[in-house]
Coordinates of C-alpha atoms (C1' of nucleotides) in Angstrom, one line a residue:
Chain A
M712 CA -42.0 -98.3 24.9
Q713 CA -45.7 -97.8 24.6
M714 CA -47.9 -100.3 26.2
P715 CA -51.4 -101.0 25.0
I716 CA -52.8 -100.4 28.5
N717 CA -56.3 -101.3 29.1
A718 CA -56.9 -102.0 25.4
R719 CA -60.5 -100.7 25.6
A720 CA -60.3 -97.7 27.8
N721 CA -63.8 -96.8 27.2
T722 CA -65.4 -100.1 28.1
N723 CA -64.0 -100.8 31.4
V724 CA -66.7 -102.6 33.3
S725 CA -64.8 -104.6 35.8
V726 CA -66.8 -103.8 38.8
L727 CA -69.1 -101.2 37.2
P728 CA -72.7 -102.1 36.6
P729 CA -73.8 -101.6 33.0
G730 CA -75.5 -98.2 33.3
D731 CA -75.7 -96.6 29.9
E732 CA -72.9 -98.1 28.0
R733 CA -72.5 -95.0 26.0
L734 CA -71.7 -92.8 28.9
P735 CA -68.1 -92.1 29.7
L736 CA -66.6 -93.9 32.7
F737 CA -66.6 -91.0 35.1
A738 CA -70.3 -90.3 34.4
R739 CA -71.3 -93.9 35.1
L740 CA -69.0 -93.8 38.2
R741 CA -70.8 -90.7 39.4
D742 CA -74.2 -92.5 39.0
V743 CA -72.9 -95.5 40.9
I744 CA -71.7 -93.4 43.8
A745 CA -74.8 -91.3 43.8
S746 CA -77.0 -94.3 44.1
R747 CA -74.9 -95.6 47.0
I748 CA -75.5 -92.3 48.7
A749 CA -79.2 -92.6 47.9
A750 CA -79.2 -96.0 49.4
L751 CA -77.9 -94.5 52.6
E752 CA -74.9 -96.8 52.4
W753 CA -73.0 -94.0 54.1
S754 CA -75.0 -91.7 56.3
A755 CA -74.8 -87.9 56.2
G756 CA -71.8 -86.4 57.8
Q757 CA -69.8 -89.6 57.4
A758 CA -66.7 -90.1 55.2
I759 CA -66.8 -92.3 52.2
P760 CA -63.8 -94.5 51.3
S761 CA -60.7 -92.6 50.2
E762 CA -60.1 -91.8 46.5
Q763 CA -57.3 -94.4 46.3
E764 CA -59.5 -97.1 47.7
L765 CA -62.6 -96.3 45.6
A766 CA -60.4 -96.1 42.5
R767 CA -59.0 -99.5 43.3
T768 CA -62.4 -101.1 43.9
Y769 CA -63.8 -99.8 40.7
G770 CA -60.6 -100.5 38.8
V771 CA -60.2 -97.0 37.4
S772 CA -57.5 -94.4 37.8
V773 CA -57.6 -91.9 40.6
H774 CA -58.1 -89.1 38.2
T775 CA -61.2 -90.6 36.8
L776 CA -62.6 -91.4 40.2
R777 CA -61.9 -87.8 41.2
R778 CA -63.8 -86.5 38.2
A779 CA -66.9 -88.4 39.4
V780 CA -66.5 -87.1 42.9
D781 CA -65.9 -83.6 41.5
Q782 CA -69.3 -83.6 39.9
L783 CA -71.0 -84.9 43.1
V784 CA -69.3 -82.2 45.0
R785 CA -70.6 -79.6 42.6
E786 CA -74.1 -81.1 42.9
G787 CA -73.8 -80.7 46.6
L788 CA -74.0 -84.4 47.5
L789 CA -70.4 -84.7 48.7
E790 CA -68.0 -82.4 50.5
R791 CA -64.2 -82.6 50.4
K792 CA -62.0 -81.8 53.4
Q793 CA -58.4 -81.8 52.5
G794 CA -56.3 -84.0 54.6
S795 CA -59.3 -85.6 56.2
G796 CA -61.6 -87.2 53.7
T797 CA -64.7 -86.9 51.5
Y798 CA -68.0 -86.6 53.4
V799 CA -71.6 -87.1 52.6
R800 CA -73.2 -83.7 52.9
R801 CA -76.4 -83.2 54.7
P802 CA -78.6 -81.5 52.1
S803 CA -78.2 -78.0 53.4
F804 CA -79.7 -75.8 50.7
D805 CA -82.2 -73.5 52.3
A806 CA -85.2 -75.6 51.4
S807 CA -87.5 -73.6 53.7
L808 CA -90.3 -71.8 52.1
F809 CA -89.3 -69.0 54.3
R810 CA -86.3 -68.3 52.1
W811 CA -88.6 -66.2 50.0
F812 CA -89.5 -64.0 52.9
N813 CA -87.5 -61.8 55.2
F814 CA -87.7 -61.2 58.8
G815 CA -85.0 -58.6 59.3
D816 CA -86.8 -57.0 62.2
K817 CA -83.5 -56.8 64.1
S818 CA -84.0 -60.4 65.2
S819 CA -80.6 -61.1 66.4
D820 CA -80.2 -64.7 65.1
G821 CA -80.5 -63.8 61.5
G822 CA -83.0 -66.5 60.4
R823 CA -81.7 -69.7 61.8
T824 CA -84.7 -70.4 64.0
V825 CA -87.2 -72.9 62.7
P826 CA -90.6 -71.4 61.9
E827 CA -93.5 -72.7 63.9
S828 CA -96.0 -75.0 62.3
R829 CA -99.6 -75.7 63.0
I830 CA -101.4 -78.5 61.2
L831 CA -104.9 -77.4 60.2
E832 CA -106.1 -80.4 58.4
R833 CA -105.1 -83.8 57.1
K834 CA -107.0 -85.8 54.5
V835 CA -106.8 -88.4 51.7
I836 CA -107.9 -87.1 48.4
A837 CA -108.1 -88.4 44.8
A838 CA -105.1 -87.0 42.9
P839 CA -106.0 -84.3 40.5
D840 CA -104.4 -84.9 37.1
D841 CA -101.9 -82.1 37.2
I842 CA -100.5 -83.0 40.6
A843 CA -100.4 -86.7 39.7
A844 CA -98.4 -85.8 36.7
K845 CA -95.9 -83.7 38.6
L846 CA -95.5 -86.5 41.2
K847 CA -95.3 -89.0 38.3
L848 CA -98.0 -91.2 39.8
K849 CA -100.0 -93.7 37.8
K850 CA -103.5 -92.6 36.7
P851 CA -106.0 -93.4 39.4
S852 CA -104.1 -92.6 42.6
K853 CA -104.6 -91.1 46.0
L854 CA -102.8 -88.4 47.9
V855 CA -102.2 -87.5 51.5
Q856 CA -102.8 -83.8 51.8
I857 CA -101.7 -81.8 54.8
L858 CA -102.7 -78.2 55.3
R859 CA -100.4 -76.2 57.6
L860 CA -100.0 -72.7 58.9
R861 CA -96.5 -71.5 59.3
L862 CA -95.7 -68.7 61.8
W863 CA -92.7 -66.6 62.6
G864 CA -92.4 -65.2 66.1
G865 CA -96.1 -65.9 66.6
M866 CA -97.1 -64.1 63.4
P867 CA -98.8 -66.2 60.6
V868 CA -96.8 -65.8 57.4
V869 CA -97.5 -68.7 55.1
T870 CA -100.2 -71.2 54.6
E871 CA -99.1 -74.4 53.0
S872 CA -100.7 -77.4 51.4
V873 CA -98.5 -80.5 51.1
C874 CA -99.4 -83.4 48.8
L875 CA -97.7 -86.8 49.0
S876 CA -98.3 -90.2 47.4
Y877 CA -100.7 -92.1 49.6
G878 CA -98.9 -95.4 49.0
R879 CA -95.7 -94.6 50.8
Y880 CA -97.0 -91.8 53.1
K881 CA -100.4 -93.0 54.3
S882 CA -99.1 -93.3 57.9
L883 CA -98.7 -89.5 58.0
I884 CA -102.5 -89.2 58.3
A885 CA -102.6 -90.7 61.8
M886 CA -99.2 -89.6 63.1
D887 CA -99.1 -87.5 66.2
E888 CA -98.6 -83.8 65.3
H889 CA -95.6 -83.6 67.6
E890 CA -94.1 -86.5 65.9
V891 CA -94.5 -84.8 62.5
G892 CA -92.8 -81.7 63.7
P893 CA -92.2 -78.4 61.9
L894 CA -89.8 -79.8 59.3
M895 CA -91.0 -82.4 56.8
Y896 CA -87.8 -83.3 54.9
P897 CA -86.0 -84.8 57.9
L898 CA -89.2 -86.8 58.5
Y899 CA -89.2 -88.1 54.9
E900 CA -85.6 -89.2 55.4
H901 CA -85.9 -91.0 58.8
R902 CA -89.4 -92.4 58.6
F903 CA -89.8 -93.0 54.9
G904 CA -86.3 -93.4 53.5
Q905 CA -86.4 -90.5 51.0
I906 CA -83.9 -87.7 51.0
V907 CA -84.8 -84.4 49.4
T908 CA -81.8 -83.0 47.5
S909 CA -83.4 -80.3 45.4
V910 CA -86.6 -78.4 44.9
E911 CA -88.2 -76.7 41.9
D912 CA -90.1 -73.5 42.9
E913 CA -92.5 -71.5 40.8
L914 CA -93.6 -68.1 42.1
S915 CA -96.5 -65.9 41.2
L916 CA -98.6 -63.2 42.7
G917 CA -102.1 -63.3 43.9
Q918 CA -104.6 -61.7 46.2
A919 CA -105.7 -63.0 49.6
D920 CA -109.1 -64.6 49.4
A921 CA -111.7 -65.2 52.0
R922 CA -110.1 -68.4 53.0
H923 CA -106.4 -67.3 53.3
A924 CA -106.8 -63.7 54.4
P925 CA -108.0 -64.4 58.0
L926 CA -105.3 -67.1 58.4
L927 CA -102.5 -64.8 57.4
G928 CA -104.0 -61.8 59.2
V929 CA -104.4 -59.6 56.2
R930 CA -107.3 -58.1 54.4
I931 CA -109.1 -59.8 51.5
G932 CA -107.4 -58.5 48.3
D933 CA -104.0 -57.9 49.9
P934 CA -101.1 -59.2 47.8
V935 CA -99.9 -62.7 48.5
V936 CA -97.0 -64.6 47.0
I937 CA -97.8 -68.1 45.7
V938 CA -95.0 -70.6 45.9
E939 CA -95.5 -73.9 44.1
R940 CA -92.8 -76.4 45.0
L941 CA -91.8 -79.8 43.8
S942 CA -89.3 -81.6 46.0
L943 CA -87.0 -84.1 44.4
G944 CA -84.8 -87.0 45.7
V945 CA -81.2 -87.8 44.9
D946 CA -82.1 -89.4 41.6
G947 CA -84.7 -86.9 40.6
T948 CA -87.8 -88.8 41.9
P949 CA -90.6 -86.4 42.9
I950 CA -91.3 -86.7 46.6
D951 CA -93.9 -84.0 47.5
W952 CA -95.7 -81.1 45.9
R953 CA -96.8 -78.0 47.7
R954 CA -98.6 -74.8 47.2
A955 CA -98.1 -72.0 49.7
Y956 CA -99.5 -68.6 50.1
G957 CA -97.3 -66.1 51.8
R958 CA -97.8 -62.5 52.9
G959 CA -96.6 -60.2 50.1
D960 CA -95.3 -57.5 52.5
R961 CA -92.7 -60.0 53.7
F962 CA -91.5 -61.1 50.3
R963 CA -87.9 -60.5 49.4
Y964 CA -85.6 -62.4 47.1
R965 CA -82.0 -62.0 46.0
V966 CA -80.3 -63.9 43.1
R967 CA -77.2 -63.6 41.1
L968 CA -77.6 -64.6 37.5
T969 CA -74.6 -65.8 35.4
Chain B
M236 CA -35.6 -93.5 37.5
Q237 CA -37.5 -90.6 38.9
M238 CA -36.7 -87.2 37.5
P239 CA -37.1 -84.1 39.6
I240 CA -39.2 -82.5 36.9
N241 CA -40.0 -78.9 37.3
A242 CA -38.5 -78.7 40.7
R243 CA -41.0 -76.1 41.9
A244 CA -44.2 -77.2 40.3
N245 CA -46.2 -74.6 42.2
T246 CA -44.1 -71.6 41.3
N247 CA -44.0 -71.8 37.5
V248 CA -44.2 -68.2 36.4
S249 CA -42.6 -68.5 33.0
V250 CA -45.0 -66.4 31.1
L251 CA -47.5 -65.8 33.8
P252 CA -47.9 -62.5 35.5
P253 CA -47.5 -62.5 39.2
G254 CA -51.2 -62.5 40.2
D255 CA -51.5 -63.7 43.7
E256 CA -48.5 -66.0 44.2
R257 CA -50.5 -68.1 46.6
L258 CA -53.1 -69.2 44.1
P259 CA -52.6 -72.4 42.2
L260 CA -51.4 -72.3 38.7
F261 CA -54.8 -73.1 37.1
A262 CA -56.5 -70.3 39.1
R263 CA -54.0 -67.7 38.0
L264 CA -54.2 -69.0 34.5
R265 CA -58.0 -68.6 34.6
D266 CA -57.6 -65.0 35.6
V267 CA -55.1 -64.3 32.9
I268 CA -57.4 -65.7 30.2
A269 CA -60.4 -64.0 31.7
S270 CA -58.7 -60.6 31.5
R271 CA -57.7 -61.3 27.9
I272 CA -61.4 -61.9 27.2
A273 CA -62.3 -58.8 29.1
A274 CA -59.8 -56.8 27.1
L275 CA -61.7 -58.0 24.0
E276 CA -58.5 -59.6 22.7
W277 CA -60.8 -62.2 21.1
S278 CA -64.3 -61.0 20.2
A279 CA -67.4 -62.9 21.0
G280 CA -68.2 -65.9 18.9
Q281 CA -64.5 -66.2 17.9
A282 CA -62.3 -69.1 18.8
I283 CA -59.4 -68.7 21.2
P284 CA -56.1 -70.5 20.5
S285 CA -56.2 -74.3 20.8
E286 CA -55.5 -75.9 24.2
Q287 CA -52.2 -77.3 22.9
E288 CA -51.1 -73.8 21.9
L289 CA -52.2 -72.0 25.0
A290 CA -50.5 -74.6 27.2
R291 CA -47.3 -74.1 25.2
T292 CA -47.3 -70.3 25.4
Y293 CA -47.9 -70.4 29.1
G294 CA -45.5 -73.3 29.7
V295 CA -48.0 -75.5 31.5
S296 CA -49.4 -78.9 30.9
V297 CA -52.5 -79.3 28.8
H298 CA -54.3 -80.7 31.8
T299 CA -53.6 -77.6 33.8
L300 CA -54.7 -75.3 31.0
R301 CA -57.8 -77.3 30.6
R302 CA -58.7 -76.8 34.2
A303 CA -58.5 -73.1 33.8
V304 CA -60.7 -73.3 30.7
D305 CA -63.1 -75.7 32.4
Q306 CA -63.8 -73.1 35.0
L307 CA -64.3 -70.3 32.5
V308 CA -66.7 -72.6 30.7
R309 CA -68.7 -73.2 33.9
E310 CA -68.7 -69.4 34.4
G311 CA -70.2 -69.0 31.0
L312 CA -67.3 -67.0 29.4
L313 CA -66.2 -69.7 27.1
E314 CA -67.8 -72.5 25.2
R315 CA -66.3 -75.7 23.9
K316 CA -67.1 -77.3 20.6
Q317 CA -65.6 -80.7 20.3
G318 CA -63.5 -81.1 17.2
S319 CA -63.8 -77.4 16.4
G320 CA -62.4 -75.2 19.1
T321 CA -63.1 -73.1 22.2
Y322 CA -65.1 -70.0 21.6
V323 CA -65.8 -66.8 23.5
R324 CA -69.4 -66.9 24.4
R325 CA -71.6 -64.0 23.9
P326 CA -73.0 -63.5 27.4
S327 CA -76.4 -65.0 26.8
F328 CA -77.9 -65.4 30.2
D329 CA -81.4 -64.0 30.1
A330 CA -80.5 -60.6 31.5
S331 CA -83.7 -59.0 30.5
L332 CA -85.8 -57.7 33.3
F333 CA -88.6 -59.5 31.5
R334 CA -87.3 -62.8 32.7
W335 CA -89.3 -62.1 35.9
F336 CA -92.6 -61.7 33.9
N337 CA -94.5 -64.0 31.6
F338 CA -96.3 -63.4 28.4
G339 CA -97.7 -66.8 27.7
D340 CA -100.7 -65.4 26.0
K341 CA -100.3 -67.8 23.1
S342 CA -97.7 -65.6 21.5
S343 CA -96.2 -68.1 19.2
D344 CA -92.6 -67.1 19.5
G345 CA -92.2 -68.0 23.1
G346 CA -90.5 -64.9 24.3
R347 CA -87.6 -64.3 22.0
T348 CA -88.8 -60.9 20.8
V349 CA -87.2 -57.9 22.3
P350 CA -89.5 -55.8 24.4
E351 CA -90.1 -52.2 23.2
S352 CA -88.5 -49.4 25.0
R353 CA -89.5 -45.7 25.3
I354 CA -87.2 -43.2 27.0
L355 CA -89.2 -40.9 29.2
E356 CA -86.4 -38.8 30.7
R357 CA -82.6 -38.5 30.9
K358 CA -80.8 -36.4 33.4
V359 CA -77.6 -35.9 35.4
I360 CA -77.9 -36.2 39.1
A361 CA -75.7 -36.2 42.1
A362 CA -75.2 -39.8 43.2
P363 CA -77.1 -40.7 46.4
D364 CA -74.8 -42.5 48.8
D365 CA -76.4 -45.9 48.5
I366 CA -76.2 -46.0 44.7
A367 CA -72.7 -44.6 44.7
A368 CA -71.7 -47.4 47.1
K369 CA -73.3 -50.1 45.0
L370 CA -71.5 -48.8 41.9
K371 CA -68.3 -48.4 43.9
L372 CA -67.9 -44.7 43.0
K373 CA -65.8 -42.3 44.9
K374 CA -67.6 -39.9 47.3
P375 CA -68.8 -36.9 45.4
S376 CA -69.9 -38.2 42.0
K377 CA -72.5 -37.7 39.4
L378 CA -74.8 -40.2 37.6
V379 CA -76.5 -40.4 34.3
Q380 CA -80.1 -41.5 35.0
I381 CA -82.4 -42.8 32.3
L382 CA -86.1 -43.4 32.9
R383 CA -87.7 -45.8 30.5
L384 CA -91.0 -47.5 29.9
R385 CA -90.8 -51.1 28.6
L386 CA -93.7 -52.5 26.6
W387 CA -94.7 -55.9 25.4
G388 CA -96.9 -56.1 22.4
G389 CA -97.9 -52.5 23.0
M390 CA -98.8 -53.1 26.6
P391 CA -96.7 -51.2 29.3
V392 CA -95.3 -53.8 31.7
V393 CA -92.2 -52.3 33.4
T394 CA -90.9 -48.9 34.3
E395 CA -87.2 -48.7 34.7
S396 CA -84.7 -46.3 36.1
V397 CA -81.1 -46.9 35.0
C398 CA -78.1 -45.3 36.8
L399 CA -74.6 -45.1 35.3
S400 CA -71.4 -43.4 36.2
Y401 CA -71.3 -40.0 34.6
G402 CA -67.6 -40.2 33.9
R403 CA -67.7 -43.0 31.4
Y404 CA -71.3 -42.7 30.2
K405 CA -72.0 -39.0 29.9
S406 CA -72.4 -39.2 26.2
L407 CA -75.6 -41.2 26.7
I408 CA -77.4 -38.0 27.7
A409 CA -77.3 -36.6 24.2
M410 CA -77.3 -39.8 22.2
D411 CA -80.2 -40.2 19.8
E412 CA -82.9 -42.5 21.1
H413 CA -82.8 -44.8 18.1
E414 CA -79.1 -45.1 18.6
V415 CA -79.6 -46.2 22.2
G416 CA -82.1 -48.8 21.2
P417 CA -84.0 -51.1 23.4
L418 CA -81.1 -53.1 24.8
M419 CA -78.5 -51.4 26.9
Y420 CA -75.9 -54.2 27.4
P421 CA -74.8 -54.5 23.8
L422 CA -74.5 -50.7 23.8
Y423 CA -72.2 -50.8 26.8
E424 CA -70.1 -53.3 25.0
H425 CA -69.8 -51.6 21.6
R426 CA -69.8 -48.0 22.6
F427 CA -68.3 -48.0 26.0
G428 CA -66.1 -51.2 26.1
Q429 CA -67.8 -52.8 29.1
I430 CA -69.3 -56.3 28.9
V431 CA -72.0 -57.3 31.3
T432 CA -71.5 -60.9 32.4
S433 CA -73.6 -61.2 35.5
V434 CA -76.4 -59.4 37.4
E435 CA -77.5 -59.3 41.0
D436 CA -81.3 -59.0 41.3
E437 CA -83.3 -58.2 44.4
L438 CA -87.0 -58.5 44.3
S439 CA -89.7 -57.2 46.6
L440 CA -93.4 -56.3 46.4
G441 CA -94.9 -52.9 46.4
Q442 CA -98.0 -51.0 45.4
A443 CA -98.4 -48.8 42.3
D444 CA -98.2 -45.1 43.3
A445 CA -99.6 -42.1 41.6
R446 CA -96.4 -41.9 39.4
H447 CA -96.2 -45.5 38.2
A448 CA -99.8 -46.5 38.1
P449 CA -100.8 -44.5 35.0
L450 CA -97.6 -45.5 33.2
L451 CA -98.3 -49.2 33.8
G452 CA -101.9 -48.9 33.1
V453 CA -103.0 -50.2 36.6
R454 CA -104.9 -48.6 39.5
I455 CA -103.1 -47.0 42.4
G456 CA -102.5 -49.6 45.0
D457 CA -102.3 -52.5 42.6
P458 CA -99.4 -54.8 43.4
V459 CA -96.2 -54.3 41.6
V460 CA -92.9 -56.2 41.7
I461 CA -89.8 -54.1 42.4
V462 CA -86.6 -55.4 40.8
E463 CA -83.4 -53.8 41.9
R464 CA -80.5 -54.9 39.7
L465 CA -76.7 -54.4 39.8
S466 CA -75.0 -55.3 36.5
L467 CA -71.4 -56.6 36.7
G468 CA -68.5 -56.9 34.3
V469 CA -66.2 -59.8 33.6
D470 CA -64.0 -59.0 36.6
G471 CA -66.9 -58.0 38.9
T472 CA -66.8 -54.3 38.2
P473 CA -70.2 -52.7 38.8
I474 CA -71.5 -51.2 35.5
D475 CA -75.1 -50.0 36.1
W476 CA -77.8 -50.1 38.8
R477 CA -81.5 -50.2 38.0
R478 CA -84.8 -50.1 39.8
A479 CA -87.8 -51.3 37.9
Y480 CA -91.5 -51.5 38.7
G481 CA -93.3 -54.3 37.0
R482 CA -97.0 -55.3 36.8
G483 CA -97.6 -57.8 39.5
D484 CA -100.2 -59.7 37.5
R485 CA -97.5 -60.6 35.0
F486 CA -95.0 -61.8 37.6
R487 CA -93.9 -65.5 37.3
Y488 CA -90.6 -67.0 38.3
R489 CA -89.2 -70.5 38.3
V490 CA -86.0 -71.8 40.0
R491 CA -84.4 -75.0 40.9
L492 CA -82.5 -75.0 44.2
T493 CA -79.8 -77.5 44.9
Chain C
dA376 C1' -45.6 -90.2 60.4
dA377 C1' -49.3 -92.0 57.9
dG378 C1' -53.2 -91.0 55.2
dT379 C1' -56.1 -87.8 52.8
dG380 C1' -57.3 -84.6 49.2
dG381 C1' -55.0 -80.9 45.9
dT382 C1' -52.0 -79.7 42.1
dC383 C1' -49.3 -80.8 38.2
dT384 C1' -47.0 -83.3 34.5
dA385 C1' -46.6 -86.6 30.4
dG386 C1' -48.6 -89.1 27.2
dA387 C1' -52.1 -92.3 24.9
dC388 C1' -56.2 -92.9 22.4
dC389 C1' -61.0 -91.6 21.1
dA390 C1' -64.8 -88.7 18.9
dC391 C1' -65.8 -85.2 16.3
dC392 C1' -65.3 -81.3 12.9
dG393 C1' -64.1 -79.1 8.7
dA394 C1' -61.6 -78.7 4.6
Chain D
dC848 C1' -57.1 -86.1 6.4
dG849 C1' -55.2 -83.1 10.2
dG850 C1' -56.5 -80.5 14.1
dT851 C1' -59.6 -79.9 18.1
dG852 C1' -61.6 -81.0 22.3
dG853 C1' -62.9 -85.4 25.4
dT854 C1' -61.5 -89.3 28.1
dC855 C1' -58.3 -92.0 30.6
dT856 C1' -54.0 -93.8 32.7
dA857 C1' -49.7 -93.4 35.6
dG858 C1' -47.2 -91.3 38.8
dA859 C1' -44.8 -87.3 41.4
dC860 C1' -45.0 -84.0 44.8
dC861 C1' -47.5 -80.6 47.9
dA862 C1' -50.7 -79.2 51.8
dC863 C1' -53.4 -80.5 55.3
dT864 C1' -55.4 -83.4 59.1
dT865 C1' -55.0 -86.6 62.5
dC866 C1' -52.8 -89.4 65.6

DNA sequence: AAGTGGTCTAGACCACCGA
DNA sequence: CGGTGGTCTAGACCACTTC
C-alpha cells in the first residue's frame, strides 16, 4: 500500500528559509545550521540539539538531517560524540603562521606554546587595490595595518603585517597591546564577532632586505619564506590579510596529497 | 508487525571476506572494493558494476553499498557520473614535483605540458637505513637509484633522485631511456603493476652546493627547495622515495587550511 | 534506564544519460 | 525508453554516554 508521502519531497520548505530553491534539502539544511553556528547561537564546545529534535523542528527525516550534519563535521564546524551529542567545534586547525616553521630543538612540549608577539607599529592606510580586492572591500576604503614581530623562545622568527577593514576594526588602533595579545583570531571572535574557520596561504621564497634582516637576526640576502594569508569566516567572508617574512632556515612543511 | 530482519545486522558475512570483524559493514565493503581496484580488476576509466548489482552480490542494502562507494569517491579512487555509472578514476592528483613551482611566464597552456626529463645516472646501491625504513624494506636490501634532471621549456628547474626496491624494479636499470619516459607513475602501473594513489611530501630550504648549482644553472649558495617524497599505493604500500632540489626562485605554493 | 549518535534495511521517487 | 546515480522517508537495532 504505497502512500504518496510528502508529495513534493524536493520542495519541503516547512521551516526552512528559501535559500537556493534548486539545492537539495540536505544542502540547504547544512547552510541553515552553518549560519546558526556563525551567529553564535550555540557557543563553541557546546552541544547542539539532538538529531531527532533538529529533524523534527525542520520537518525532515533523521537521515536527511544527518547528511547535513555529516557535511558540517567534514568541514570541521561540528564534532560528533557517540552517546553524548553533537558539539560545535572550536576552530582548531593549526592557523598559526608557525605551522610552516619547525622548532624541534628538543623543546619538550612539541610546539604547543604560543609564540611571543611584539607590536612594532599600528596605522591607518588607504587600501591598495589588490588588498581591497582580496578583502572584498568597496573601492575607496581604509585599512588598519598592524606590524608585528613574532618570536620563539626569545628568537625572532617571523615578521608579520596584518591588514583589516577599518570599518569594523578601527578600535584596534588604540587598544592596549596586552589586550590585543599574541593571538588575533580569538580577539576577532570575542571583540568583533567574527570567527576564522579557514585560511588560504600562499608561499614563496625571497631574500631578507635591509628592513627585515635586522628584525629577524639574519644577514641581508639570506633566504626568507614569504607567507601571504587570507583568513576567512564561516561563510567565506574575508576577515584579514597578512604578509609574513619568516627565517628560511626554520622552514619545514609536510603534506599528504591525495 | 515488526520482523526480526537479518537477526545479526552487524555480522553479515555472506560474500564478504573476514576482514576485521569489528569493522562495520560499509568499512569492510570499502576495503573489498578498494582491493578489487588495486588488483586492476577494473581498469582506470572503466565503469564498475552498478550499485544495485554490487549490493546484490554482497548481500547488503543499496544504502550500505553506497556508503562504501561514497568513501572511495572522497578518497579519489572512484568517480560517480549520474545517469551513467561509477568509474575507476585515473589517479589525477597533481603528483608532479612541479606542483611546488610556478611557470607563469605567460606560457599560454597554464602548466599542462609535461616537463622534460633527462636521466643522468642509474645505479644499484645498498639501501641506507632511513630509506629502507621509509620503503618498509627488510634489513639488508638493495635499491635502484635514478638521478634525473627535470627541465621546463629547456630550463633546468629540478634535480631528482628516485629510489625503488631492487627486487621489483631491477629491470629499470637496463631499460631504454625513451621507454622510461618523463613520467614514472604510469610506468609503475603498466610495467610493474603498482598504482600510486597518494604521496607524502616534506619541504625544507637549502642552498645549492657544488654538485647541484651547475645542474640547476644557479650560483653556489643560492636558495633551493628540497622536496622529499614518499609515493604510496592504493593500500598504503610505499612504492618509491625521492629527494629533489628545485630552484628557489621558482617556488610557489598555495593551500587552503580548514 | 534514558537519550544520543552509529549502522543497516527497504523502498519511493527524481534527475540524468545514452541508445 | 530503461538503467544509473541522487535524494528522501520510515523505522529497527546497536553502541555508547550519562545519570
